[in-house]
PDB file of C-alpha atoms in Angstrom:
ATOM      1  CA  UNK M  84     143.871 130.185 106.142  1.00 93.00           C
ATOM      2  CA  UNK M  85     144.784 126.516 105.951  1.00 97.00           C
ATOM      3  CA  UNK M  86     142.198 123.738 106.185  1.00 97.00           C
ATOM      4  CA  UNK M  87     142.820 121.423 109.111  1.00 98.00           C
ATOM      5  CA  UNK M  88     141.174 118.235 110.346  1.00 98.00           C
ATOM      6  CA  UNK M  89     137.418 118.187 109.830  1.00 96.00           C
ATOM      7  CA  UNK M  90     137.583 121.357 107.755  1.00 98.00           C
ATOM      8  CA  UNK M  91     138.654 123.640 110.630  1.00 98.00           C
ATOM      9  CA  UNK M  92     140.288 126.859 109.399  1.00 98.00           C
ATOM     10  CA  UNK M  93     143.819 127.335 110.733  1.00 99.00           C
ATOM     11  CA  UNK M  94     145.673 130.637 110.816  1.00 99.00           C
ATOM     12  CA  UNK M  95     149.323 130.473 109.796  1.00 98.00           C
ATOM     13  CA  UNK M  96     152.186 132.655 108.651  1.00 98.00           C
ATOM     14  CA  UNK M  97     155.309 131.736 106.682  1.00 96.00           C
ATOM     15  CA  UNK M  98     158.448 133.845 106.595  1.00 95.00           C
ATOM     16  CA  UNK M  99     161.845 133.206 105.063  1.00 92.00           C
ATOM     17  CA  UNK M 100     164.483 134.326 102.602  1.00 88.00           C
ATOM     18  CA  UNK M 101     164.066 134.565  98.859  1.00 79.00           C
ATOM     19  CA  UNK M 102     165.483 131.596  97.034  1.00 74.00           C
ATOM     20  CA  UNK M 103     166.402 128.079  98.221  1.00 65.00           C
ATOM     21  CA  UNK M 104     166.727 127.380 101.934  1.00 79.00           C
ATOM     22  CA  UNK M 105     167.405 124.369 104.123  1.00 89.00           C
ATOM     23  CA  UNK M 106     164.658 122.263 105.631  1.00 95.00           C
ATOM     24  CA  UNK M 107     161.483 124.235 106.386  1.00 96.00           C
ATOM     25  CA  UNK M 108     160.729 124.842 110.048  1.00 98.00           C
ATOM     26  CA  UNK M 109     157.213 124.352 111.459  1.00 98.00           C
ATOM     27  CA  UNK M 110     156.717 125.976 114.870  1.00 99.00           C
ATOM     28  CA  UNK M 111     153.820 124.768 117.040  1.00 99.00           C
ATOM     29  CA  UNK M 112     152.792 126.639 120.166  1.00 98.00           C
ATOM     30  CA  UNK M 113     151.891 125.421 123.594  1.00 97.00           C
ATOM     31  CA  UNK M 114     148.333 125.326 124.881  1.00 94.00           C
ATOM     32  CA  UNK M 115     146.715 128.734 125.537  1.00 95.00           C
ATOM     33  CA  UNK M 116     149.307 130.525 123.369  1.00 95.00           C
ATOM     34  CA  UNK M 117     149.123 131.791 119.792  1.00 96.00           C
ATOM     35  CA  UNK M 118     151.664 131.988 116.998  1.00 98.00           C
ATOM     36  CA  UNK M 119     152.811 135.490 117.951  1.00 97.00           C
ATOM     37  CA  UNK M 120     154.903 134.041 120.791  1.00 97.00           C
ATOM     38  CA  UNK M 121     157.384 132.859 118.150  1.00 98.00           C
ATOM     39  CA  UNK M 122     157.800 136.288 116.529  1.00 96.00           C
ATOM     40  CA  UNK M 123     161.077 137.350 118.216  1.00 94.00           C
ATOM     41  CA  UNK M 124     162.745 134.032 117.356  1.00 96.00           C
ATOM     42  CA  UNK M 125     161.406 134.000 113.811  1.00 95.00           C
ATOM     43  CA  UNK M 126     163.043 137.374 113.189  1.00 91.00           C
ATOM     44  CA  UNK M 127     166.393 135.539 113.404  1.00 93.00           C
ATOM     45  CA  UNK M 128     165.480 132.126 111.985  1.00 95.00           C
ATOM     46  CA  UNK M 129     163.749 133.468 108.877  1.00 94.00           C
ATOM     47  CA  UNK M 130     167.019 134.956 107.632  1.00 92.00           C
ATOM     48  CA  UNK M 131     168.133 131.482 106.558  1.00 92.00           C
ATOM     49  CA  UNK M 132     165.081 129.193 106.682  1.00 94.00           C
ATOM     50  CA  UNK M 133     161.427 129.169 105.763  1.00 96.00           C
ATOM     51  CA  UNK M 134     159.536 129.248 109.075  1.00 97.00           C
ATOM     52  CA  UNK M 135     155.821 128.532 109.388  1.00 98.00           C
ATOM     53  CA  UNK M 136     154.010 129.409 112.596  1.00 99.00           C
ATOM     54  CA  UNK M 137     150.369 128.551 113.193  1.00 99.00           C
ATOM     55  CA  UNK M 138     147.561 128.771 115.729  1.00 98.00           C
ATOM     56  CA  UNK M 139     146.093 125.655 117.293  1.00 98.00           C
ATOM     57  CA  UNK M 140     142.366 125.217 116.756  1.00 98.00           C
ATOM     58  CA  UNK M 141     140.429 127.424 119.154  1.00 96.00           C
ATOM     59  CA  UNK M 142     143.481 129.661 119.614  1.00 97.00           C
ATOM     60  CA  UNK M 143     144.543 132.972 118.118  1.00 96.00           C
ATOM     61  CA  UNK M 144     143.050 133.526 114.667  1.00 97.00           C
ATOM     62  CA  UNK M 145     142.200 129.881 114.009  1.00 98.00           C
ATOM     63  CA  UNK M 146     138.614 128.703 113.968  1.00 98.00           C
ATOM     64  CA  UNK M 147     137.068 127.402 117.190  1.00 97.00           C
ATOM     65  CA  UNK M 148     135.088 124.257 116.357  1.00 97.00           C
ATOM     66  CA  UNK M 149     132.455 122.677 118.578  1.00 96.00           C
ATOM     67  CA  UNK M 150     133.352 120.910 121.835  1.00 96.00           C
ATOM     68  CA  UNK M 151     134.466 117.363 121.098  1.00 96.00           C
ATOM     69  CA  UNK M 152     136.571 118.461 118.127  1.00 97.00           C
ATOM     70  CA  UNK M 153     139.734 119.109 120.143  1.00 97.00           C
ATOM     71  CA  UNK M 154     141.079 115.583 120.455  1.00 96.00           C
ATOM     72  CA  UNK M 155     144.731 114.687 120.020  1.00 95.00           C
ATOM     73  CA  UNK M 156     143.798 113.196 116.654  1.00 96.00           C
ATOM     74  CA  UNK M 157     142.330 116.527 115.564  1.00 98.00           C
ATOM     75  CA  UNK M 158     145.473 118.383 116.653  1.00 98.00           C
ATOM     76  CA  UNK M 159     147.751 115.957 114.818  1.00 98.00           C
ATOM     77  CA  UNK M 160     145.565 116.188 111.731  1.00 98.00           C
ATOM     78  CA  UNK M 161     145.995 119.957 111.883  1.00 99.00           C
ATOM     79  CA  UNK M 162     149.781 119.600 112.109  1.00 99.00           C
ATOM     80  CA  UNK M 163     149.684 117.362 109.033  1.00 98.00           C
ATOM     81  CA  UNK M 164     147.782 120.084 107.171  1.00 98.00           C
ATOM     82  CA  UNK M 165     150.429 122.640 108.141  1.00 99.00           C
ATOM     83  CA  UNK M 166     153.141 120.306 106.845  1.00 98.00           C
ATOM     84  CA  UNK M 167     151.224 119.940 103.589  1.00 98.00           C
ATOM     85  CA  UNK M 168     151.644 123.707 103.248  1.00 97.00           C
ATOM     86  CA  UNK M 169     155.197 124.078 104.584  1.00 96.00           C
ATOM     87  CA  UNK M 170     156.803 121.087 102.900  1.00 95.00           C
ATOM     88  CA  UNK M 171     158.508 117.875 103.976  1.00 96.00           C
ATOM     89  CA  UNK M 172     160.763 116.784 105.521  1.00 98.00           C
ATOM     90  CA  UNK M 173     160.592 119.629 108.023  1.00 98.00           C
ATOM     91  CA  UNK M 174     162.191 120.524 111.301  1.00 98.00           C
ATOM     92  CA  UNK M 175     159.388 120.451 113.857  1.00 99.00           C
ATOM     93  CA  UNK M 176     159.845 123.021 116.619  1.00 99.00           C
ATOM     94  CA  UNK M 177     157.369 122.953 119.463  1.00 98.00           C
ATOM     95  CA  UNK M 178     156.845 124.478 122.876  1.00 98.00           C
ATOM     96  CA  UNK M 179     155.164 122.403 125.606  1.00 98.00           C
ATOM     97  CA  UNK M 180     152.057 120.869 123.957  1.00 98.00           C
ATOM     98  CA  UNK M 181     153.520 121.846 120.590  1.00 98.00           C
ATOM     99  CA  UNK M 182     156.632 119.836 121.338  1.00 98.00           C
ATOM    100  CA  UNK M 183     154.550 116.845 122.369  1.00 98.00           C
ATOM    101  CA  UNK M 184     152.595 117.033 119.106  1.00 98.00           C
ATOM    102  CA  UNK M 185     155.890 117.252 117.214  1.00 99.00           C
ATOM    103  CA  UNK M 186     157.129 114.114 118.968  1.00 99.00           C
ATOM    104  CA  UNK M 187     153.870 112.312 118.238  1.00 98.00           C
ATOM    105  CA  UNK M 188     154.118 113.180 114.559  1.00 99.00           C
ATOM    106  CA  UNK M 189     157.731 112.017 114.462  1.00 99.00           C
ATOM    107  CA  UNK M 190     156.699 108.680 115.977  1.00 98.00           C
ATOM    108  CA  UNK M 191     153.848 108.139 113.516  1.00 98.00           C
ATOM    109  CA  UNK M 192     155.340 109.760 110.381  1.00 98.00           C
ATOM    110  CA  UNK M 193     159.135 109.602 110.611  1.00 98.00           C
ATOM    111  CA  UNK M 194     159.702 110.422 106.942  1.00 98.00           C
ATOM    112  CA  UNK M 195     158.071 113.842 107.453  1.00 98.00           C
ATOM    113  CA  UNK M 196     160.644 114.964 110.005  1.00 99.00           C
ATOM    114  CA  UNK M 197     164.236 116.136 109.472  1.00 98.00           C
ATOM    115  CA  UNK M 198     164.812 117.207 113.065  1.00 99.00           C
ATOM    116  CA  UNK M 199     163.098 118.210 116.300  1.00 99.00           C
ATOM    117  CA  UNK M 200     163.447 121.311 118.472  1.00 99.00           C
ATOM    118  CA  UNK M 201     161.799 120.577 121.822  1.00 99.00           C
ATOM    119  CA  UNK M 202     161.200 123.702 123.907  1.00 98.00           C
ATOM    120  CA  UNK M 203     160.087 123.059 127.506  1.00 98.00           C
ATOM    121  CA  UNK M 204     158.445 119.842 126.388  1.00 97.00           C
ATOM    122  CA  UNK M 205     157.464 116.514 127.908  1.00 97.00           C
ATOM    123  CA  UNK M 206     156.718 113.141 126.266  1.00 97.00           C
ATOM    124  CA  UNK M 207     153.600 112.337 128.282  1.00 96.00           C
ATOM    125  CA  UNK M 208     153.259 109.786 131.064  1.00 96.00           C
ATOM    126  CA  UNK M 209     153.451 106.013 131.329  1.00 94.00           C
ATOM    127  CA  UNK M 210     151.306 105.734 134.459  1.00 94.00           C
ATOM    128  CA  UNK M 211     147.576 106.428 134.371  1.00 95.00           C
ATOM    129  CA  UNK M 212     147.769 108.119 137.776  1.00 95.00           C
ATOM    130  CA  UNK M 213     150.271 110.669 136.453  1.00 93.00           C
ATOM    131  CA  UNK M 214     148.063 111.341 133.433  1.00 94.00           C
ATOM    132  CA  UNK M 215     145.075 111.870 135.710  1.00 94.00           C
ATOM    133  CA  UNK M 216     147.013 114.394 137.799  1.00 95.00           C
ATOM    134  CA  UNK M 217     148.131 116.272 134.691  1.00 94.00           C
ATOM    135  CA  UNK M 218     144.611 116.342 133.267  1.00 94.00           C
ATOM    136  CA  UNK M 219     143.217 117.647 136.545  1.00 94.00           C
ATOM    137  CA  UNK M 220     145.719 120.500 136.450  1.00 93.00           C
ATOM    138  CA  UNK M 221     144.671 121.329 132.884  1.00 93.00           C
ATOM    139  CA  UNK M 222     141.011 121.452 133.882  1.00 93.00           C
ATOM    140  CA  UNK M 223     141.873 123.738 136.805  1.00 92.00           C
ATOM    141  CA  UNK M 224     143.823 126.048 134.503  1.00 91.00           C
ATOM    142  CA  UNK M 225     140.963 126.091 131.991  1.00 90.00           C
ATOM    143  CA  UNK M 226     138.693 127.667 134.607  1.00 88.00           C
ATOM    144  CA  UNK M 227     140.998 130.703 134.738  1.00 88.00           C
ATOM    145  CA  UNK M 228     141.426 131.156 130.988  1.00 89.00           C
ATOM    146  CA  UNK M 229     139.279 132.787 128.314  1.00 87.00           C
ATOM    147  CA  UNK M 230     139.366 129.917 125.834  1.00 91.00           C
ATOM    148  CA  UNK M 231     136.569 128.290 123.830  1.00 92.00           C
ATOM    149  CA  UNK M 232     134.780 125.451 125.573  1.00 93.00           C
ATOM    150  CA  UNK M 233     136.500 122.141 124.920  1.00 92.00           C
ATOM    151  CA  UNK M 234     139.993 123.426 124.137  1.00 94.00           C
ATOM    152  CA  UNK M 235     141.345 121.892 127.338  1.00 95.00           C
ATOM    153  CA  UNK M 236     141.054 118.487 125.628  1.00 95.00           C
ATOM    154  CA  UNK M 237     143.990 119.455 123.400  1.00 95.00           C
ATOM    155  CA  UNK M 238     146.294 119.320 126.414  1.00 95.00           C
ATOM    156  CA  UNK M 239     144.880 116.143 127.933  1.00 96.00           C
ATOM    157  CA  UNK M 240     146.888 112.901 128.009  1.00 95.00           C
ATOM    158  CA  UNK M 241     145.065 109.635 127.420  1.00 93.00           C
ATOM    159  CA  UNK M 242     147.821 107.111 126.670  1.00 96.00           C
ATOM    160  CA  UNK M 243     151.575 106.421 126.752  1.00 96.00           C
ATOM    161  CA  UNK M 244     152.042 106.155 122.983  1.00 97.00           C
ATOM    162  CA  UNK M 245     154.721 108.825 122.632  1.00 98.00           C
ATOM    163  CA  UNK M 246     156.811 108.053 125.709  1.00 97.00           C
ATOM    164  CA  UNK M 247     156.717 104.339 124.888  1.00 97.00           C
ATOM    165  CA  UNK M 248     158.065 104.987 121.361  1.00 98.00           C
ATOM    166  CA  UNK M 249     160.647 107.709 122.009  1.00 97.00           C
ATOM    167  CA  UNK M 250     163.520 105.422 121.097  1.00 96.00           C
ATOM    168  CA  UNK M 251     161.958 104.867 117.659  1.00 98.00           C
ATOM    169  CA  UNK M 252     162.692 108.500 116.742  1.00 98.00           C
ATOM    170  CA  UNK M 253     166.045 108.668 114.962  1.00 98.00           C
ATOM    171  CA  UNK M 254     166.298 112.291 113.763  1.00 99.00           C
ATOM    172  CA  UNK M 255     168.586 114.852 115.459  1.00 99.00           C
ATOM    173  CA  UNK M 256     167.066 116.730 118.391  1.00 99.00           C
ATOM    174  CA  UNK M 257     167.704 120.051 120.122  1.00 99.00           C
ATOM    175  CA  UNK M 258     166.342 120.467 123.660  1.00 98.00           C
ATOM    176  CA  UNK M 259     165.721 123.961 125.078  1.00 98.00           C
ATOM    177  CA  UNK M 260     164.760 124.496 128.699  1.00 97.00           C
ATOM    178  CA  UNK M 261     164.614 127.283 131.255  1.00 97.00           C
ATOM    179  CA  UNK M 262     166.722 126.789 134.380  1.00 97.00           C
ATOM    180  CA  UNK M 263     163.687 127.180 136.648  1.00 97.00           C
ATOM    181  CA  UNK M 264     161.296 125.019 134.609  1.00 96.00           C
ATOM    182  CA  UNK M 265     161.555 122.200 137.150  1.00 92.00           C
ATOM    183  CA  UNK M 266     158.471 120.414 135.854  1.00 89.00           C
ATOM    184  CA  UNK M 267     160.175 119.593 132.558  1.00 93.00           C
ATOM    185  CA  UNK M 268     163.752 119.039 133.740  1.00 92.00           C
ATOM    186  CA  UNK M 269     163.189 115.292 134.114  1.00 92.00           C
ATOM    187  CA  UNK M 270     161.871 115.164 130.554  1.00 95.00           C
ATOM    188  CA  UNK M 271     165.092 116.724 129.276  1.00 94.00           C
ATOM    189  CA  UNK M 272     167.070 113.945 130.971  1.00 94.00           C
ATOM    190  CA  UNK M 273     164.778 111.326 129.421  1.00 96.00           C
ATOM    191  CA  UNK M 274     165.274 112.859 125.983  1.00 98.00           C
ATOM    192  CA  UNK M 275     169.047 112.710 126.391  1.00 96.00           C
ATOM    193  CA  UNK M 276     168.759 109.004 127.186  1.00 96.00           C
ATOM    194  CA  UNK M 277     166.270 107.951 124.502  1.00 97.00           C
ATOM    195  CA  UNK M 278     166.654 110.455 121.649  1.00 98.00           C
ATOM    196  CA  UNK M 279     169.459 111.554 119.332  1.00 98.00           C
ATOM    197  CA  UNK M 280     170.022 114.819 121.211  1.00 98.00           C
ATOM    198  CA  UNK M 281     172.659 117.016 119.590  1.00 98.00           C
ATOM    199  CA  UNK M 282     172.537 119.649 122.327  1.00 98.00           C
ATOM    200  CA  UNK M 283     170.594 120.504 125.462  1.00 98.00           C
ATOM    201  CA  UNK M 284     170.526 124.222 126.218  1.00 98.00           C
ATOM    202  CA  UNK M 285     169.445 125.301 129.707  1.00 97.00           C
ATOM    203  CA  UNK M 286     168.907 129.069 129.746  1.00 98.00           C
ATOM    204  CA  UNK M 287     169.795 130.627 133.131  1.00 97.00           C
ATOM    205  CA  UNK M 288     167.117 132.350 135.221  1.00 97.00           C
ATOM    206  CA  UNK M 289     164.307 131.374 132.818  1.00 97.00           C
ATOM    207  CA  UNK M 290     161.109 129.396 133.323  1.00 96.00           C
ATOM    208  CA  UNK M 291     158.560 127.642 131.126  1.00 96.00           C
ATOM    209  CA  UNK M 292     158.223 130.486 128.585  1.00 97.00           C
ATOM    210  CA  UNK M 293     161.936 130.466 127.822  1.00 97.00           C
ATOM    211  CA  UNK M 294     161.436 131.107 124.094  1.00 97.00           C
ATOM    212  CA  UNK M 295     159.499 134.288 124.872  1.00 97.00           C
ATOM    213  CA  UNK M 296     161.701 135.595 127.677  1.00 96.00           C
ATOM    214  CA  UNK M 297     165.045 134.687 126.059  1.00 97.00           C
ATOM    215  CA  UNK M 298     164.399 134.653 122.300  1.00 97.00           C
ATOM    216  CA  UNK M 299     167.932 135.670 121.342  1.00 96.00           C
ATOM    217  CA  UNK M 300     169.539 132.784 123.229  1.00 97.00           C
ATOM    218  CA  UNK M 301     166.950 130.302 121.938  1.00 98.00           C
ATOM    219  CA  UNK M 302     167.227 131.488 118.334  1.00 97.00           C
ATOM    220  CA  UNK M 303     171.022 131.218 118.455  1.00 97.00           C
ATOM    221  CA  UNK M 304     170.768 127.605 119.628  1.00 98.00           C
ATOM    222  CA  UNK M 305     168.234 126.769 116.918  1.00 98.00           C
ATOM    223  CA  UNK M 306     170.402 128.399 114.232  1.00 96.00           C
ATOM    224  CA  UNK M 307     173.375 126.256 115.352  1.00 97.00           C
ATOM    225  CA  UNK M 308     171.199 123.170 115.206  1.00 98.00           C
ATOM    226  CA  UNK M 309     169.803 123.954 111.761  1.00 96.00           C
ATOM    227  CA  UNK M 310     173.271 124.655 110.399  1.00 94.00           C
ATOM    228  CA  UNK M 311     174.327 121.138 111.382  1.00 94.00           C
ATOM    229  CA  UNK M 312     171.510 119.297 109.594  1.00 94.00           C
TER     230      UNK M 312
END
């Protein structure tokens, strides 16, 4: 177990080849997922790179702290703890919320990041009304899920910090998206405009869980990206 923000215990797993590798990869899940969703991709990536997967607080095998300890600051503090373990600079790979956290870390700590892999990810919202609509949808989803009380706060948006500072991120970026993930298609276009996107891969016939449903295609794209860093 790693020790995250406020002393919360975080479950993680690191796989990779013996001997020197390229930049370490830190894979962060989306909300309501656990680190096992990365397993099929890691089977391929770990042949050439050290890959660390981890569970968000209140998810998987990580500790579930008290309500009120699931703020964005807590989540980013946890990601920092994972980087302390994995090494810097790292390639941050994230799905959905995990991609947003990766972007936020790249904005605030650019020297920690060698590259970004954004899987079905958005940068947040500039308008308060859009944030309110997103947060309402998270609360509605929370009612249907068996998650510890308070974990919905991890997925809430409270400001426009990341989207307002996208252009400050200079590292190479890979964007992965399912063809039918309409909700995040606009974000992919925004990334191509504001980020140093090396490649955008749209996987046919896939939705939001593209990395789970098409791990071979996603891993191949990530391996190409890593080879070019």
